[in-house]
PDB file of C-alpha atoms in Angstrom:
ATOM      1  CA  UNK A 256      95.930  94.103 113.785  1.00 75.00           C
ATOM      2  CA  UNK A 257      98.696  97.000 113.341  1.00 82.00           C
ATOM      3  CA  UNK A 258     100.716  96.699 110.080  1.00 88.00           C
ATOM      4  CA  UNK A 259     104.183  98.271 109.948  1.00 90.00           C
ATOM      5  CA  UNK A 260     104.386 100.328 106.727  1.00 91.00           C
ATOM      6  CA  UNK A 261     107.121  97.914 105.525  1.00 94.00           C
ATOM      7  CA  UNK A 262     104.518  95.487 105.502  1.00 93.00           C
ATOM      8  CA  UNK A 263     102.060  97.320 103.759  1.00 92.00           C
ATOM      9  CA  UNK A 264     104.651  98.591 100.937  1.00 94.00           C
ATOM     10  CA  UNK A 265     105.355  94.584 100.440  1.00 96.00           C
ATOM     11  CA  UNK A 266     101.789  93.952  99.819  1.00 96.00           C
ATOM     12  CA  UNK A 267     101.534  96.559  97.403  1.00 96.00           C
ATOM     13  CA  UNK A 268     104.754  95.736  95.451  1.00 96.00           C
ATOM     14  CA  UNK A 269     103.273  92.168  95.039  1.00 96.00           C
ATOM     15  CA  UNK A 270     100.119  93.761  92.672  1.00 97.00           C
ATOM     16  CA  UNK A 271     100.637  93.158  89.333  1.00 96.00           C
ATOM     17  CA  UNK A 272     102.296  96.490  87.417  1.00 96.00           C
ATOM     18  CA  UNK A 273      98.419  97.912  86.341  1.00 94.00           C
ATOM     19  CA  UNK A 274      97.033  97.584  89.988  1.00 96.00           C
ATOM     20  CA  UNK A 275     100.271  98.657  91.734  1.00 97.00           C
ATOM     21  CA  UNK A 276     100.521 101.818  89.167  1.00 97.00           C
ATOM     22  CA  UNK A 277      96.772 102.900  89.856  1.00 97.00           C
ATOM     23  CA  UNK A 278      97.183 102.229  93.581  1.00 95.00           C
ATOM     24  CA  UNK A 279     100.032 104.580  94.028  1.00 96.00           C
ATOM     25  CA  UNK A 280      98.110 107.536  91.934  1.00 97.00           C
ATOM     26  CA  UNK A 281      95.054 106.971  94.199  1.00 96.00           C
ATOM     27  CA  UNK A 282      97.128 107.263  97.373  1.00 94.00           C
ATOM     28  CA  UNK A 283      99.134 109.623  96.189  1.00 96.00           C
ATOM     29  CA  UNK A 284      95.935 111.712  95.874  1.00 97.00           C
ATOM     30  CA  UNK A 285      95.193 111.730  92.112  1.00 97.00           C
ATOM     31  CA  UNK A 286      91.292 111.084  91.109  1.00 97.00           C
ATOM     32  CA  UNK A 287      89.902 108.823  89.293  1.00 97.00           C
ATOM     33  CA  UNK A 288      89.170 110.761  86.599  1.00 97.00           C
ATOM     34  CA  UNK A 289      93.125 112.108  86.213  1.00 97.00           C
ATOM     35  CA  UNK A 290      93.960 108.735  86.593  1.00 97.00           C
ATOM     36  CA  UNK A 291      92.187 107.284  83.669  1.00 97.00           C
ATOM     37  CA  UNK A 292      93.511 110.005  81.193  1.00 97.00           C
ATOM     38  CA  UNK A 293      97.077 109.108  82.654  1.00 96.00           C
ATOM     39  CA  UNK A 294      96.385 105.433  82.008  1.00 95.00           C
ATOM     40  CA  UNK A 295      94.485 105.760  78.548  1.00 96.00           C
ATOM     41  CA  UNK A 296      91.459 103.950  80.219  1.00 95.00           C
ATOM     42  CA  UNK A 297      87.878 104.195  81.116  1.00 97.00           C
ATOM     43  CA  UNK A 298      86.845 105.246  84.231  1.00 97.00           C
ATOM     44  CA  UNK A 299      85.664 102.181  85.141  1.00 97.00           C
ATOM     45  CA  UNK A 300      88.743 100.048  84.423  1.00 97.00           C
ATOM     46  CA  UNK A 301      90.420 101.999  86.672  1.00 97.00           C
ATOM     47  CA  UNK A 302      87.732 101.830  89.415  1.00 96.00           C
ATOM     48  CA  UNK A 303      87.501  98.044  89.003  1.00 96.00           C
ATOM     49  CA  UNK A 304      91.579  97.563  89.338  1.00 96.00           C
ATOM     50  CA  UNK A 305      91.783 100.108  92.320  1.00 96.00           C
ATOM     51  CA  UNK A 306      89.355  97.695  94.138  1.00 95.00           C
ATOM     52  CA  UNK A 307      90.916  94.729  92.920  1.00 95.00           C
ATOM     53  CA  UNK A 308      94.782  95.738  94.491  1.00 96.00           C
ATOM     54  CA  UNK A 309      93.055  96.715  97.253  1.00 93.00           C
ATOM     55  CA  UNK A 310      91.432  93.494  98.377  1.00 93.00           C
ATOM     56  CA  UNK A 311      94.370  91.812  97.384  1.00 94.00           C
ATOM     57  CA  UNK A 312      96.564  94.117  99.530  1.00 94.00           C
ATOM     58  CA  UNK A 313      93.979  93.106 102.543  1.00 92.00           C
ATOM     59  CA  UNK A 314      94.142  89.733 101.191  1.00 92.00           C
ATOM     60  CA  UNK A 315      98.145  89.518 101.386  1.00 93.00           C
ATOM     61  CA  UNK A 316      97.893  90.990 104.746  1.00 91.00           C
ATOM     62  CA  UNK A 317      95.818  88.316 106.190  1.00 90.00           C
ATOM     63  CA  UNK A 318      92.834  90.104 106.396  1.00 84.00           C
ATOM     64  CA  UNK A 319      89.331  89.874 105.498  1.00 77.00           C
ATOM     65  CA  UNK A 320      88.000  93.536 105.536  1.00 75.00           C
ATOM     66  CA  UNK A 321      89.595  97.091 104.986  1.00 71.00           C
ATOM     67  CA  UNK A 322      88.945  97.931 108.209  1.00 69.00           C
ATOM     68  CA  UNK A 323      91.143  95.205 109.955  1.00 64.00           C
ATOM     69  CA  UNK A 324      94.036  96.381 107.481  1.00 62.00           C
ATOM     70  CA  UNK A 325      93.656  99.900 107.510  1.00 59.00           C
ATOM     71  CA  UNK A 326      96.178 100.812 110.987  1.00 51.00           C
ATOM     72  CA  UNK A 327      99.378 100.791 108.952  1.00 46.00           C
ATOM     73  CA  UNK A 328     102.562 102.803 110.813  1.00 42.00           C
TER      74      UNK A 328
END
């Protein structure tokens, strides 16, 4: 399924404040590591909320995988 990026963006606003903040730094291009400091967190907090927004972007979406979600105009 295609997603329209309006769609998208409303699955993304829905996160909670810590996944939505992370989210945006990773697809804004930031690593992981920059994004910890930025956050005052481990490295692995950060991985583990990254993942978390994104299945529940995929979930919002009405998909199962990343792959059906990731065709977003």
């Amino acid at each position: 399924m295609v997603f329209t990026k309006g769609e998208v963006d409303k699955a993304i606003s829905a996160l909670d404040v810590d996944k939505r903040r992370v989210s945006l730094m990773a697809i804004s291009g930031e690593s992981y590591k920059d994004i910890a400091g930025a956050c005052g967190c481990g490295l692995g907090t950060i991985k583990s909320r990254i993942a978390r927004g994104r299945a529940a972007v995929i979930a919002t979406l009405g998909e199962t995988t990343a792959a059906g979600a990731v065709a977003a105009r």
